Coordinates of C-alpha atoms in Angstrom, one line a residue:
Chain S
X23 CA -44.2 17.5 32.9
X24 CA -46.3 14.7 34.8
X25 CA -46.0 11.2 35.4
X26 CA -48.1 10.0 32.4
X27 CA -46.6 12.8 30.1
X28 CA -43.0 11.7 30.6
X29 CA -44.4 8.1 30.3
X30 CA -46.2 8.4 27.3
X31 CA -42.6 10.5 25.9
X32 CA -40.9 7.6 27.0
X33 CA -43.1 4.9 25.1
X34 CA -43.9 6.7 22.1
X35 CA -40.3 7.3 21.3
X36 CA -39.1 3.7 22.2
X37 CA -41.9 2.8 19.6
X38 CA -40.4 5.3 16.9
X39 CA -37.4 3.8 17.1
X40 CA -38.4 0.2 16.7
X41 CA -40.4 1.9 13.4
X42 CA -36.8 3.0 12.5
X43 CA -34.9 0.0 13.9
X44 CA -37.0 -3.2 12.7
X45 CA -37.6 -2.0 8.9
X46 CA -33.4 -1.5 8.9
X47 CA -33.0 -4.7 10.1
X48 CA -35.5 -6.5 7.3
X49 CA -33.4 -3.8 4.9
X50 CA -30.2 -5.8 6.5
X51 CA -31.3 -9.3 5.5
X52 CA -33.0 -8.5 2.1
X53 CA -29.9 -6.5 1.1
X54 CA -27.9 -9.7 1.7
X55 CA -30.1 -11.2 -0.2
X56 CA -30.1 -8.4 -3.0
X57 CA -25.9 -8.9 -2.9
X58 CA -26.0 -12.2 -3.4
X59 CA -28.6 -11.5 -6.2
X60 CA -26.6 -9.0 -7.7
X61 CA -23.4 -10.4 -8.3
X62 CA -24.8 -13.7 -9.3
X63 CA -26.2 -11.7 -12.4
X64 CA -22.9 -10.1 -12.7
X65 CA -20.9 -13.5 -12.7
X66 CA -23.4 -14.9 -14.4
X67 CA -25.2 -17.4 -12.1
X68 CA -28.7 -17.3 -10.8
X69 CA -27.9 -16.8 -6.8
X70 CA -30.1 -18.2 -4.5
X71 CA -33.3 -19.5 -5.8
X72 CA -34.2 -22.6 -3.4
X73 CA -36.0 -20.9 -0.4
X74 CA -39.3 -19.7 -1.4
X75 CA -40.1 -18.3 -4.5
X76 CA -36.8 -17.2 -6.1
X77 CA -34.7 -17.5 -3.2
X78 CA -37.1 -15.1 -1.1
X79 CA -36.7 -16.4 2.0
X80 CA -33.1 -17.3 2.1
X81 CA -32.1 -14.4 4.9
X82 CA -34.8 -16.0 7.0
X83 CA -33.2 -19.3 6.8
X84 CA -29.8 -18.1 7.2
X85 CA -30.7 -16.0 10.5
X86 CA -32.2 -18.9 11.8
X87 CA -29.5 -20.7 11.0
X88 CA -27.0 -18.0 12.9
X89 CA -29.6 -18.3 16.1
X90 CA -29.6 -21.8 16.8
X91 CA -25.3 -22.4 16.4
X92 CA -23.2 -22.4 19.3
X93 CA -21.2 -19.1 20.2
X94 CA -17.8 -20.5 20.9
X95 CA -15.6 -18.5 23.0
X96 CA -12.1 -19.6 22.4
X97 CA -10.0 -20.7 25.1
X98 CA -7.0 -17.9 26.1
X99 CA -9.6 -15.2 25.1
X100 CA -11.0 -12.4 27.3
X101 CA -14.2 -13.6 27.6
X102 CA -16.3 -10.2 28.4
X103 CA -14.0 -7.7 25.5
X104 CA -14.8 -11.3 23.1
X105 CA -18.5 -11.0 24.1
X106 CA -18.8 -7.1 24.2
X107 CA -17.3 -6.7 20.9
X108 CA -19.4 -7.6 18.3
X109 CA -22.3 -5.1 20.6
X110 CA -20.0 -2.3 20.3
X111 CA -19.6 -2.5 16.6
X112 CA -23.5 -2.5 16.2
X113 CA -24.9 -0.5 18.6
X114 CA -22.9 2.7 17.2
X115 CA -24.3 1.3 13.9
X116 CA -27.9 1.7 14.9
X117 CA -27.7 4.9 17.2
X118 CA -26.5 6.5 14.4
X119 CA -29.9 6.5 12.7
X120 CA -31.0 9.0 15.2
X121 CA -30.6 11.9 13.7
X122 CA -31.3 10.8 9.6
X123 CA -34.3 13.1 8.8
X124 CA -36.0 10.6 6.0
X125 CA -38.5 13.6 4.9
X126 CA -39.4 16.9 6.0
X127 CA -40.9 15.9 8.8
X128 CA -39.8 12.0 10.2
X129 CA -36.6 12.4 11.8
X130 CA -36.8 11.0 15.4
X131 CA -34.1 13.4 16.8
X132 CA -34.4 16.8 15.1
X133 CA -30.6 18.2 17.0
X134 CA -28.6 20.7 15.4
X135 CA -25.1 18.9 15.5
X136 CA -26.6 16.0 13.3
X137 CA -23.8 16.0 11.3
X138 CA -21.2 15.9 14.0
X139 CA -23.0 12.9 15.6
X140 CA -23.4 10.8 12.9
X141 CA -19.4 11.2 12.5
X142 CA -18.5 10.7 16.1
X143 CA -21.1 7.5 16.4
X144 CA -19.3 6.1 12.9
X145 CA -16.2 6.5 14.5
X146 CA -17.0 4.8 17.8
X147 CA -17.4 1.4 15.5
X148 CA -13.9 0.5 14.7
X149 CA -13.5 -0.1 18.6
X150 CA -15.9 -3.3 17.7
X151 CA -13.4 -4.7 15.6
X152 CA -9.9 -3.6 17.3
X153 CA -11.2 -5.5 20.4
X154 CA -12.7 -8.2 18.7
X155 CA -9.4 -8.9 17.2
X156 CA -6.9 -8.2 20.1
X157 CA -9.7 -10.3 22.7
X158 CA -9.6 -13.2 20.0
X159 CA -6.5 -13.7 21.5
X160 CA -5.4 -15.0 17.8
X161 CA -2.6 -13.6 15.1
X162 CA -5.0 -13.9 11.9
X163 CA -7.6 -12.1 14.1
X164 CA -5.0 -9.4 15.6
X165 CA -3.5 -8.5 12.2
X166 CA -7.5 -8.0 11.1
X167 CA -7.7 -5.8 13.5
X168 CA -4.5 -3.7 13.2
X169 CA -5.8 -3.3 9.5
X170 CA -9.0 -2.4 9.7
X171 CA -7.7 0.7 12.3
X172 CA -5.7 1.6 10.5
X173 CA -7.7 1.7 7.3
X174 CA -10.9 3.6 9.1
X175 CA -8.2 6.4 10.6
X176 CA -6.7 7.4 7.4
X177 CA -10.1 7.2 5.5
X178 CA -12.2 9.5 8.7
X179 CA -9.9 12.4 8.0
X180 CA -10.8 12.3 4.3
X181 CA -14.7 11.9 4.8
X182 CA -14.4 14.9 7.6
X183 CA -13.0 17.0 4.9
X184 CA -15.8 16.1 2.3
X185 CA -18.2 16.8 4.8
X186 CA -16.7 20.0 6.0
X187 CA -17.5 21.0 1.6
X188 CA -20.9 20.2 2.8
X189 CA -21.0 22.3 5.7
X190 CA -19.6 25.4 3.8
X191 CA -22.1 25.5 1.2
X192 CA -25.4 24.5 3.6
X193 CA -23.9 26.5 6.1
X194 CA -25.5 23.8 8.8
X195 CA -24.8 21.0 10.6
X196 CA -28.6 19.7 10.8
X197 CA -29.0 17.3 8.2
X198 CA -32.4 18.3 7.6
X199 CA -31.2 21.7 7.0
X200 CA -28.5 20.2 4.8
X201 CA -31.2 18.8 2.6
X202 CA -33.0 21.8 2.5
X203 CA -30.4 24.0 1.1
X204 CA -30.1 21.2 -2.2
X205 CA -34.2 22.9 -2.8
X206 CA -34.8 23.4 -6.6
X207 CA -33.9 20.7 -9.0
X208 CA -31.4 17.7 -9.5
X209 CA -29.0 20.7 -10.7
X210 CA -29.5 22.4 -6.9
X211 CA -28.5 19.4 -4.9
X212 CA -24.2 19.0 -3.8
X213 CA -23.4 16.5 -6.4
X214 CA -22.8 18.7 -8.9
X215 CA -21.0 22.0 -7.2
X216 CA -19.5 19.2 -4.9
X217 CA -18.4 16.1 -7.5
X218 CA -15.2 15.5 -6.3
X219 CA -15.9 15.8 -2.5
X220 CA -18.6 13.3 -3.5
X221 CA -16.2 10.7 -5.2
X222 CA -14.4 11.2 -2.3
X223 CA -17.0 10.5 0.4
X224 CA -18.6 7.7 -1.2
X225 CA -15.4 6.0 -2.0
X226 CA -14.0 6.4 1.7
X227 CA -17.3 5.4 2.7
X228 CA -16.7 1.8 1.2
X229 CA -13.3 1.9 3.0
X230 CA -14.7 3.0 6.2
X231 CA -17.0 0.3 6.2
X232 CA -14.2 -2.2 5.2
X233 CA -16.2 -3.9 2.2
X234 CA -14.7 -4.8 -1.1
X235 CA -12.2 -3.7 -2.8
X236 CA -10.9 -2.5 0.6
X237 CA -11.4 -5.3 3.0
X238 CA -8.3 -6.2 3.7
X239 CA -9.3 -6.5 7.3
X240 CA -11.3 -9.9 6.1
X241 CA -9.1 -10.6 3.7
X242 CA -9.4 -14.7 3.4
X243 CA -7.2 -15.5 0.9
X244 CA -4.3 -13.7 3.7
X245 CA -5.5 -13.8 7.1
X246 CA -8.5 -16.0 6.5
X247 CA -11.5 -13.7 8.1
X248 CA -9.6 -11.2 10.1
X249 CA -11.0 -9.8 13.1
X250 CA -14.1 -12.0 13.1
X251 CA -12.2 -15.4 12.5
X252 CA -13.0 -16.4 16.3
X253 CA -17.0 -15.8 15.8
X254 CA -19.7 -18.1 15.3
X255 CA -23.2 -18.1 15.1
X256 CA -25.1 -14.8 16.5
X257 CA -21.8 -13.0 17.8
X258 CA -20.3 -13.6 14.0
X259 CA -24.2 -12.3 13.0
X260 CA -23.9 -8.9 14.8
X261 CA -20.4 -8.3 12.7
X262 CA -22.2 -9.0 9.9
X263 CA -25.7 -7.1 10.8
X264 CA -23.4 -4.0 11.7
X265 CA -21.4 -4.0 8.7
X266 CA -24.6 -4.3 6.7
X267 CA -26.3 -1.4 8.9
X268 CA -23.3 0.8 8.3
X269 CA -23.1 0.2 4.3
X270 CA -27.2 1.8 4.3
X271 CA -26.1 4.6 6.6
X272 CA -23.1 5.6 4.2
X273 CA -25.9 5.4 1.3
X274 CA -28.2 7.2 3.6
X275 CA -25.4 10.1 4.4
X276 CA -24.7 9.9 0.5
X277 CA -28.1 10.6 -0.3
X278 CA -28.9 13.4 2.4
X279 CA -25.8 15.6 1.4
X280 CA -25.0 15.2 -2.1
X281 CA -28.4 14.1 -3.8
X282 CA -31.1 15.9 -1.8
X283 CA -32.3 13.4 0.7
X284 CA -36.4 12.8 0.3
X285 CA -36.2 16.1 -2.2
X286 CA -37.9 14.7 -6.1
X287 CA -35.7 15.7 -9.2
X288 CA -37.9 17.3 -11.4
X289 CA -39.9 20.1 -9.5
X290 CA -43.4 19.5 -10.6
X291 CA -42.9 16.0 -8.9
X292 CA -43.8 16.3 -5.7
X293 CA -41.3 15.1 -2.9
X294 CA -41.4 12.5 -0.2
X295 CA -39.8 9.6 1.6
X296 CA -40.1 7.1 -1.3
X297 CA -37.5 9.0 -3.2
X298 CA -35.0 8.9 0.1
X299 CA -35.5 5.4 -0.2
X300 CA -34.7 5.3 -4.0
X301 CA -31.6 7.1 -4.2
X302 CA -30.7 4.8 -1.0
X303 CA -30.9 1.9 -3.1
X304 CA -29.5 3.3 -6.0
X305 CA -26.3 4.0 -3.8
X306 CA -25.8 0.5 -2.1
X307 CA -26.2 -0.5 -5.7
X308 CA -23.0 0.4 -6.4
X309 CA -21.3 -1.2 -3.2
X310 CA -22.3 -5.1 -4.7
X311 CA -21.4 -3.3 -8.0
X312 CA -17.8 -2.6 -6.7
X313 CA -17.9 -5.7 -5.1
X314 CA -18.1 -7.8 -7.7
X315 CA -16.0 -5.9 -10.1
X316 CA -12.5 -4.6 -8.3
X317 CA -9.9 -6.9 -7.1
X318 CA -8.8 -6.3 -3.9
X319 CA -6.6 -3.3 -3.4
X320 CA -3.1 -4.1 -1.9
X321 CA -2.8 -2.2 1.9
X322 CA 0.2 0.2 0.7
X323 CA -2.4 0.9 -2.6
X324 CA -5.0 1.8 0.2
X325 CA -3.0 3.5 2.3
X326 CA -1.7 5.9 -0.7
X327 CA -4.6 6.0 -1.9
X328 CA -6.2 7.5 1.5
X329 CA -3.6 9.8 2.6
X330 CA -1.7 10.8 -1.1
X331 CA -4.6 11.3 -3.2
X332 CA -8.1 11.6 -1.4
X333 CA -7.0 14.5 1.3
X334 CA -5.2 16.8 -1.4
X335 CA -7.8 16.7 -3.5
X336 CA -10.4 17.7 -0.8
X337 CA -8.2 19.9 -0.1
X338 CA -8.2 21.5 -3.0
X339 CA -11.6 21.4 -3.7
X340 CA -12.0 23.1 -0.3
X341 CA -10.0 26.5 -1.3
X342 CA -12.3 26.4 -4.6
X343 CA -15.5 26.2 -2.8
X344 CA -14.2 28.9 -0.3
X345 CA -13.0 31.2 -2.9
X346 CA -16.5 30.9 -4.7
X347 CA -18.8 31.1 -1.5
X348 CA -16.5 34.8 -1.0
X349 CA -17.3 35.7 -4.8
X350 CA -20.9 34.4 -4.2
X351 CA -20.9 32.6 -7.6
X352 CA -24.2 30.9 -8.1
X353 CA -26.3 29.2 -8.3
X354 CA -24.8 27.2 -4.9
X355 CA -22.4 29.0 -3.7
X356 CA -24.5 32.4 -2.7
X357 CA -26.7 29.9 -0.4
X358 CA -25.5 31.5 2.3
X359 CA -25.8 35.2 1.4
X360 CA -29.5 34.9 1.1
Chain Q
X11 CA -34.4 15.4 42.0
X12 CA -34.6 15.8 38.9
X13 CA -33.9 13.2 35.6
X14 CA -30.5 15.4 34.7
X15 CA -29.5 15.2 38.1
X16 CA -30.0 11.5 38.0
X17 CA -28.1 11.1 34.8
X18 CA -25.6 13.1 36.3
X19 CA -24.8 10.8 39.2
X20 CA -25.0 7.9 37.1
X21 CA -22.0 8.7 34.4
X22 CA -20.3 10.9 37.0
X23 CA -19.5 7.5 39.0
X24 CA -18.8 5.4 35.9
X25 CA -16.8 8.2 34.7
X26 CA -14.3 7.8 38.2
X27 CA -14.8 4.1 38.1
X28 CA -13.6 4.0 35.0
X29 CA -10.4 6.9 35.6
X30 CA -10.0 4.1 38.6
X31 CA -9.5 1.6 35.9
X32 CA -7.3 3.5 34.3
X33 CA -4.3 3.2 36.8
X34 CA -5.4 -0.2 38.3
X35 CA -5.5 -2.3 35.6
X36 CA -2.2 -4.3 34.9
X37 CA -2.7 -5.2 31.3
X38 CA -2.3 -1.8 29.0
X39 CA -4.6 -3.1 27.1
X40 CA -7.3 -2.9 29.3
X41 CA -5.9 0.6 31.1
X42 CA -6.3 2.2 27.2
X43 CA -10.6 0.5 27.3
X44 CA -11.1 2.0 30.8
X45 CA -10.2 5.3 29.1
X46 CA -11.7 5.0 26.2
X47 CA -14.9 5.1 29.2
X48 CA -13.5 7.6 30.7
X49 CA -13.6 10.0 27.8
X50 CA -17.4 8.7 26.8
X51 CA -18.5 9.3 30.4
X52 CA -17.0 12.9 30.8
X53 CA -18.6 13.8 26.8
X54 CA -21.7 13.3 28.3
X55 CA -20.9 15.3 31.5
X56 CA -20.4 18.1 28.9
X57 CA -23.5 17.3 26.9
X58 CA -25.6 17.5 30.3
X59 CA -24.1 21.4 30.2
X60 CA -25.3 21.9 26.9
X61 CA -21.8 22.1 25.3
X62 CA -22.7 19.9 22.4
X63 CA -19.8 20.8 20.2
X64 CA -17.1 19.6 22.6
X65 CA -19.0 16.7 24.0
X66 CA -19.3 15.6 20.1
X67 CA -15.4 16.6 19.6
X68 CA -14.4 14.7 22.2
X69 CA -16.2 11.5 21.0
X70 CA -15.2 12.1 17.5
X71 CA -11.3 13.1 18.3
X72 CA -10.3 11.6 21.5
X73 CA -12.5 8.4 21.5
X74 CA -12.8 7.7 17.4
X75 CA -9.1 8.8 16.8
X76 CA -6.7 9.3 19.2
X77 CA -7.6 6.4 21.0
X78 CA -7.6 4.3 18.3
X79 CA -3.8 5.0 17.6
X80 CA -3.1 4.7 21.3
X81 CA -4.3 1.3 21.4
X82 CA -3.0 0.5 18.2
X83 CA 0.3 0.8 19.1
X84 CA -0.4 -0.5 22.9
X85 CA -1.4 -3.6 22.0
X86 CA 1.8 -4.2 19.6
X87 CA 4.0 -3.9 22.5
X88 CA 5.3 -6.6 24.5
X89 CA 4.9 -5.4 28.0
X90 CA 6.6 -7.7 30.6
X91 CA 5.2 -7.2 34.0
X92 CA 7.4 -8.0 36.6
X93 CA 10.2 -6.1 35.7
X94 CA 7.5 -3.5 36.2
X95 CA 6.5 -4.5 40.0
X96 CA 10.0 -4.5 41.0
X97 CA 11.4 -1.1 41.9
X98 CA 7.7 -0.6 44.0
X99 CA 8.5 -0.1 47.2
X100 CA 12.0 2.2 46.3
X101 CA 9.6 4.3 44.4
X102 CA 7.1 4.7 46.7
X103 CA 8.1 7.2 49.2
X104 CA 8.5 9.7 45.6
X105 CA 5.2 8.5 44.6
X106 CA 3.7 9.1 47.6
X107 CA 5.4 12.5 47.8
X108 CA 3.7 13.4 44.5
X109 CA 0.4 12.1 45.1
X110 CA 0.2 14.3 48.4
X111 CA 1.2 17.7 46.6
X112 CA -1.2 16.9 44.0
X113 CA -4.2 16.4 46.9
X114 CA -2.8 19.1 48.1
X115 CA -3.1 21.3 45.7
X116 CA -6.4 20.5 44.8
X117 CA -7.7 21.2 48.0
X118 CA -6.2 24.6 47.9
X119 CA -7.7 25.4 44.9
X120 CA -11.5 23.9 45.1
X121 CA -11.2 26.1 48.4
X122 CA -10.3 28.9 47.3
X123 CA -12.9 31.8 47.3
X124 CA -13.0 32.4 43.7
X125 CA -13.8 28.7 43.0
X126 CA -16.0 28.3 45.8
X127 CA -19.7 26.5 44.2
X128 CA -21.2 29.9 44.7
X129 CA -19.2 31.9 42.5
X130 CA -20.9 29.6 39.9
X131 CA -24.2 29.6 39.2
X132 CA -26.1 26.8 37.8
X133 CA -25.9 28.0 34.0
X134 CA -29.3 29.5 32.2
X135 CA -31.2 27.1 30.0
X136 CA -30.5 28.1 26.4
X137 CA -33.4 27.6 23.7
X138 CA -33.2 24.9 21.8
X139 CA -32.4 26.3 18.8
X140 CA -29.0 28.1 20.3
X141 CA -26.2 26.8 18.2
X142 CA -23.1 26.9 20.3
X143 CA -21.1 25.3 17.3
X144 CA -21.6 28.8 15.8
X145 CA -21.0 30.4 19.0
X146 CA -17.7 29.2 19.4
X147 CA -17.1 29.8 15.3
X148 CA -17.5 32.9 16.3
X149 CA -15.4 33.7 19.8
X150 CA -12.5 31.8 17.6
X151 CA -12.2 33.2 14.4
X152 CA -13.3 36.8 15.4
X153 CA -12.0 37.7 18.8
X154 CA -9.4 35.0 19.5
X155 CA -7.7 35.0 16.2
X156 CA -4.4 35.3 16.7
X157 CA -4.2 32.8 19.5
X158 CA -5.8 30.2 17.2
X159 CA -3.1 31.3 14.9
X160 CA -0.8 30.8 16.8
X161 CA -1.9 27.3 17.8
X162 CA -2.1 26.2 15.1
X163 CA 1.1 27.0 13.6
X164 CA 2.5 25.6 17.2
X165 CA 1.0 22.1 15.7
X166 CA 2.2 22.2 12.7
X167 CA 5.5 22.6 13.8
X168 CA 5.1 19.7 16.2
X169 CA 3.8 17.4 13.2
X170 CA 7.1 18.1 11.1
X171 CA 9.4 17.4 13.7
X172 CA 7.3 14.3 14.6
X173 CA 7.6 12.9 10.9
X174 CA 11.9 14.3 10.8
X175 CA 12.1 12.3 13.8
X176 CA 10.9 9.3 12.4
X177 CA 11.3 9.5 8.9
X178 CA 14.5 7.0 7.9
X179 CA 15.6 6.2 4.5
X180 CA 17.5 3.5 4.5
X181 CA 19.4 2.7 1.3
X182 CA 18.9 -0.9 1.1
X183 CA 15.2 -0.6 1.6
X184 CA 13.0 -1.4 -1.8
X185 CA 10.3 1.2 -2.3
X186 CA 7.2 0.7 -5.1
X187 CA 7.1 4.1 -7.3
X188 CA 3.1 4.0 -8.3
X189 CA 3.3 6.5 -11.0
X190 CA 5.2 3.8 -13.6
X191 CA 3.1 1.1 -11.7
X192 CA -0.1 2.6 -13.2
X193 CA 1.6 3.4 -16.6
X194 CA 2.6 -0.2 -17.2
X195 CA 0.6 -1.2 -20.2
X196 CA -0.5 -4.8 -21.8
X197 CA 2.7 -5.4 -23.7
X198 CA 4.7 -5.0 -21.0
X199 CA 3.5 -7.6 -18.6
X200 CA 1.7 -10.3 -21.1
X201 CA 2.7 -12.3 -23.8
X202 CA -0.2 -14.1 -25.7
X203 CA 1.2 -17.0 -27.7
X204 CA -0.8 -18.6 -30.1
X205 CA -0.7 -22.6 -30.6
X206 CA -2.5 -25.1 -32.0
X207 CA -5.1 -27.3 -30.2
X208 CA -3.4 -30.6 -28.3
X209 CA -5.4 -33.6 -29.9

């Protein structure tokens, strides 16, 4: 490979991923907006409506807003683990979009242990929030933290699990694979030999990403912000872009493995990216939904919740789908004879 | 010299600055972060060999959980450092002792014959589309069965006697049951009283 070969490599993958990076972020603001939207319907308000025409540009203003206040770095804290913090909890956030194939063909890293990355990269986020918290160098921002590890832990081992379901019936760990196997018709993709793994990774998704009715790692009306009490103006805006960021990519992971990524429902419809982005947005839907609708869970509620009822049932649901891919019943569980 | 040989060099150092780090550092904390690197720097080091399934493993187990709990209970304790630095220079000569027959033994063995650099030739380029997740699905559940077995059951036994050793009941100690929290109905909890409007 030459000079201008590896140079032209070089730019015209730095230029795919700013096509991947810059329409998630604008995704990040408007689905602020969309939230605040949403549950202003559900409470019965009209949200915000003053900024442009109905509120448009509201996420504008507030990240301009965020950009021009002072980052305060309390006194007693580590300085660099208070700075470096809210970049480790969004970087892992973004690098995971790596490897999320959004039709047959646009996926800007093609590897065969998708699947495995996405989970590590996920997992490599909490370390955003544990050092945020213990570098804070504060109690409401320490007990945030202790939480929130706590919490995304318990909740990994249960998404693994629903994932592994996955793995067994696509028989792959490339998630364009993954979304290959679900070919056919609404009936063919996971959701419906997989329903309960489903439940089960969508919910833990919520927790994983501490949002509502799990955040007790915010929790105001306790520890008034948690982990990010400490954080103003851009450094607080990177918590908040990465948490954002992580909601789509649960969506994004709902959509590839249980409701057949850019794949149309009704085979005469032909398929394509527009319908990845649909069911995306039909997913984080139901994130404002829970949000405005569930109180906040207690932490010994989450706790039981994670490790007493999510696990055994994947569990279960595990031996079924084993015991049906060894019979070959179909129509999903003799994927992998063919 | 090539761009993996470049990458190589580059994570290979951060990877001993950071294992450095590790046993510098005075604040546990910090020692736990350094290896946190550590273990990032040496899944790449095994990514550069093409062992993608342990690089990721490593990442997913060592960094996103076992690390996790490490720090978590780290930072709860309350480590006071001086008592720490006092017994130094009694322990030294021992330390020292131990250091030396580790160096020791490491040159012995890096110059032995059988794992002299040449034994080991720089591995053959696989094609992309080698899987070694399957590969090593494979080695594990076909010819090394019964020693994953036996792991595994080794584990197990080591995760019951971690939760007898801990597990306490105390008798004065209030637990919730959830089962009759979730069948408590309306009537039990509420009373609605009906009264006239205060004028």
């Amino acid at each position: 490979m030459g000079f201008f070969e590896g140079l032209w490599l070089v730019t015209w993958t730095v230029i795919k991923i700013l096509l991947i990076v810059v329409p998630l972020l604008l995704s990040v603001a408007y689905l602020t907006y969309a939230e605040r939207k949403v549950i202003g319907a559900i409470q019965v308000r009209k949200g915000p409506n003053r900024v442009g025409f109905a509120g448009l540009l509201q996420p504008i203003a507030d990240v301009i807003k965020l950009l021009t206040k002072e980052v305060l770095v309390p006194t007693n804290s580590n300085r660099f683990l208070f700075l470096i913090a809210p970049i480790l909890s969004l970087a892992p956030a973004f690098a995971a979009w790596a490897v999320i194939p959004f039709s047959d063909t646009k996926v800007l890293a093609d590897v065969n242990a998708g699947l495995l990355y996405v989970l590590a990269l996920t997992s490599i986020g909490v370390y955003g929030v544990i050092i945020a918290g213990w570098a804070s160098n504060s109690k409401y921002a320490f007990l945030g933290a202790m939480r929130s590890a706590a919490q995304i832990v318990s909740y990994e081992i249960a998404m693994g699990f629903a994932l592994v379901g996955v793995l067994m019936v696509s028989g792959s760990l490339n998630l364009g694979d993954i979304v290959r196997a679900q070919e056919g018709s609404i009936f063919h993709w996971f959701w419906l030999p997989l329903f309960p793994l489903f439940i089960v990774y969508f919910i833990s998704g919520v927790a994983e990403t501490n949002r509502a009715p799990f955040d007790v790692a915010e929790g105001e009306s306790e520890i008034v912000a948690g982990f990010h009490v400490d954080y103003s103006g851009m450094a607080f805006a990177l918590f908040f872009l990465a948490e954002y960021a992580n909601m789509i990519m649960i969506a994004a992971l709902a959509v590839i493995m249980f409701l057949g990524g850019w794949l149309s429902p009704i085979p005469f419809i032909p398929d394509g990216i527009g319908w990845f982005f649909v069911k995306t947005g039909f997913m984080l839907f139901f994130f404002l939904w829970f949000r405005a609708t569930f109180p906040r869970y207690r932490y010994d509620q989450i706790m039981r919740l994670g490790w007493k009822v999510f696990i055994p049932v994947t569990i279960l649901w595990l031996t079924v789908e084993a015991v049906a891919i060894l019979l070959e019943i179909g129509p999903w569980f003799d994927v992998r004879a063919a | 010299m090539g761009f993996q040989v470049v990458v190589f060099w580059i994570f290979s150092l951060v990877l001993i600055g950071a294992a450095v780090g590790v046993i510098t550092t005075r604040n546990p904390v910090q020692a736990a972060l350094w290896l946190v690197l550590a273990f990032f720097n040496s899944a790449i080091i095994w990514m550069l060999m093409e062992a993608e399934f342990l690089a990721i493993t490593l990442v997913l187990v060592y960094v996103g959980a076992v690390m996790v709990l490490f720090l978590f209970v780290v930072m709860m304790l309350d480590v006071n450092l001086v008592p720490q630095r006092e017994g130094f220079t009694r322990y030294l000569p021992l330390g020292g002792l131990i250091a030396a027959t580790i160096v020791v033994q490491m040159i012995f063995l890096i110059r032995m014959r059988w794992f002299s650099a040449e034994n080991y030739p720089a591995p053959v380029p696989r094609d992309a589309d080698y899987s070694n997740t399957e590969e090593l699905g494979l080695a594990i559940y076909t010819d090394y069965l019964f020693q994953f077995e036996v792991a595994a059951v080794i584990l197990l036994v080591a995760i019951i006697a971690a939760i007898a050793l801990t597990m306490r009941r105390r008798p004065d100690t209030k637990y919730q049951t959830p089962g009759e929290q979730v069948k408590v109905k309306k009537e039990d909890r509420l009373r609605v009283v009906s009264m006239d409007a205060e004028k």
